Coordinates of C-alpha atoms and ligand atoms in Angstrom, one line a residue:
M1 CA -5.6 13.3 1.9
H2 CA -7.4 10.1 1.0
E3 CA -4.8 8.0 2.8
L4 CA -6.6 8.5 6.1
G5 CA -9.8 7.1 4.6
I6 CA -7.9 4.1 3.2
L7 CA -6.4 3.4 6.6
S8 CA -9.7 3.7 8.4
A9 CA -11.3 1.3 5.9
M10 CA -8.4 -1.2 6.3
L11 CA -8.6 -1.0 10.1
K12 CA -12.3 -1.8 9.9
S13 CA -11.7 -4.9 7.8
I14 CA -8.9 -5.9 10.2
E15 CA -11.4 -5.5 13.1
K16 CA -13.7 -7.8 11.4
I17 CA -11.0 -10.4 10.9
M18 CA -10.0 -10.1 14.6
E19 CA -13.6 -10.8 15.6
E20 CA -13.8 -13.8 13.4
E21 CA -10.5 -15.2 14.5
N22 CA -11.1 -14.2 18.1
L23 CA -7.9 -12.0 18.3
H24 CA -7.7 -9.3 20.9
R25 CA -4.6 -7.4 20.0
V26 CA -2.7 -6.8 16.9
E27 CA 1.0 -6.2 17.2
K28 CA 1.8 -5.3 13.7
I29 CA 0.0 -4.7 10.4
V30 CA 2.0 -5.2 7.2
L31 CA 0.7 -3.4 4.1
Q32 CA 1.9 -3.9 0.5
V33 CA 1.7 -0.6 -1.4
G34 CA 2.5 -0.4 -5.1
E35 CA 4.2 2.7 -6.5
L36 CA 1.4 2.9 -9.0
S37 CA -1.4 2.4 -6.6
G38 CA -2.0 6.2 -6.2
V39 CA -1.3 5.9 -2.5
I40 CA 1.8 7.5 -1.0
P41 CA 3.5 5.3 1.6
D42 CA 4.9 8.3 3.5
Y43 CA 1.4 9.7 3.8
L44 CA 0.1 6.4 5.1
E45 CA 2.7 6.4 7.8
K46 CA 1.9 10.0 8.6
C47 CA -1.8 9.4 8.8
F48 CA -1.5 6.2 10.9
P49 CA -1.5 7.9 14.3
A50 CA -4.7 9.7 13.4
A51 CA -6.3 6.6 12.0
I52 CA -5.6 4.6 15.2
Y53 CA -6.6 7.3 17.6
Q54 CA -9.3 6.0 20.0
T55 CA -9.4 2.6 18.4
N56 CA -8.2 -0.9 19.4
F57 CA -5.0 -0.3 17.5
T58 CA -3.2 2.3 19.6
D59 CA -0.2 0.0 20.3
T60 CA -0.1 -1.5 16.8
Q61 CA 2.8 -0.9 14.5
L62 CA 2.5 -0.3 10.8
E63 CA 5.0 -1.7 8.3
I64 CA 4.8 -0.8 4.7
E65 CA 6.3 -2.9 1.9
V66 CA 6.7 -0.8 -1.3
I67 CA 6.2 -2.7 -4.5
E68 CA 8.0 -1.3 -7.6
G69 CA 5.9 0.1 -10.3
I70 CA 7.1 -1.8 -13.3
V71 CA 5.4 -1.0 -16.7
R72 CA 5.9 -2.2 -20.3
C73 CA 5.8 0.1 -23.2
N74 CA 3.2 -1.1 -25.8
N75 CA 5.1 0.7 -28.5
C76 CA 8.7 -0.6 -28.1
Q77 CA 8.2 -3.3 -25.4
E78 CA 10.7 -1.6 -23.0
Q79 CA 10.2 -2.5 -19.4
F80 CA 11.0 0.1 -16.8
N81 CA 10.0 1.7 -13.5
G82 CA 7.0 3.8 -14.6
Y83 CA 6.9 5.7 -11.3
R84 CA 10.5 7.0 -11.6
H85 CA 10.0 7.9 -15.3
D86 CA 6.7 9.7 -14.7
L87 CA 4.9 7.1 -16.9
I88 CA 6.7 8.1 -20.0
C89 CA 8.8 5.5 -21.9
P90 CA 12.5 6.5 -21.6
V91 CA 13.3 4.8 -24.9
C92 CA 10.6 6.1 -27.3
G93 CA 8.8 8.8 -25.3
K94 CA 5.3 7.2 -25.6
Q95 CA 2.8 7.0 -22.8
D96 CA 1.1 3.8 -24.0
L97 CA 2.1 1.6 -21.1
E98 CA 0.8 -1.5 -19.4
A99 CA 1.4 -1.9 -15.6
L100 CA 3.1 -5.2 -14.8
S101 CA 3.3 -4.6 -11.1
G102 CA 2.9 -1.9 -8.5
R103 CA -0.9 -1.4 -8.4
E104 CA -1.1 -3.4 -5.1
L105 CA -2.8 -2.0 -2.1
L106 CA -3.2 -4.9 0.3
I107 CA -3.1 -6.1 3.8
K108 CA -0.3 -8.6 3.6
E109 CA -0.1 -9.7 7.2
I110 CA -1.6 -9.2 10.6
L111 CA 0.5 -10.2 13.5
A112 CA -1.5 -10.9 16.6
G113 CA 0.1 -9.9 19.9
Ligands
LIG201 ZN1 8.7 2.8 -25.6

């Protein structure tokens, strides 16, 4: 599961921000995860306890905002949720798609406690 590695990397960059900003405790971390980012929000949540084990984040909450994976078909210009349609255009059946949103994997907010 690569979600654990992603979380560990994110926590490391948050630790760096905490040092720079002189923060001692983080109450909540808000992540934005796109449906087309390749990361599964449920897995992130499941991995979180393991990721924070023996770190400075043991009383930190994780909140995940899921961004819809909207794509446009280059063949017929239809816009639809590519995640729900398995990246196949529901109108013409092509897979020549361009992602308009949903590739995000970002730390949106860090709430200091
Ligand atoms: Zn199409």
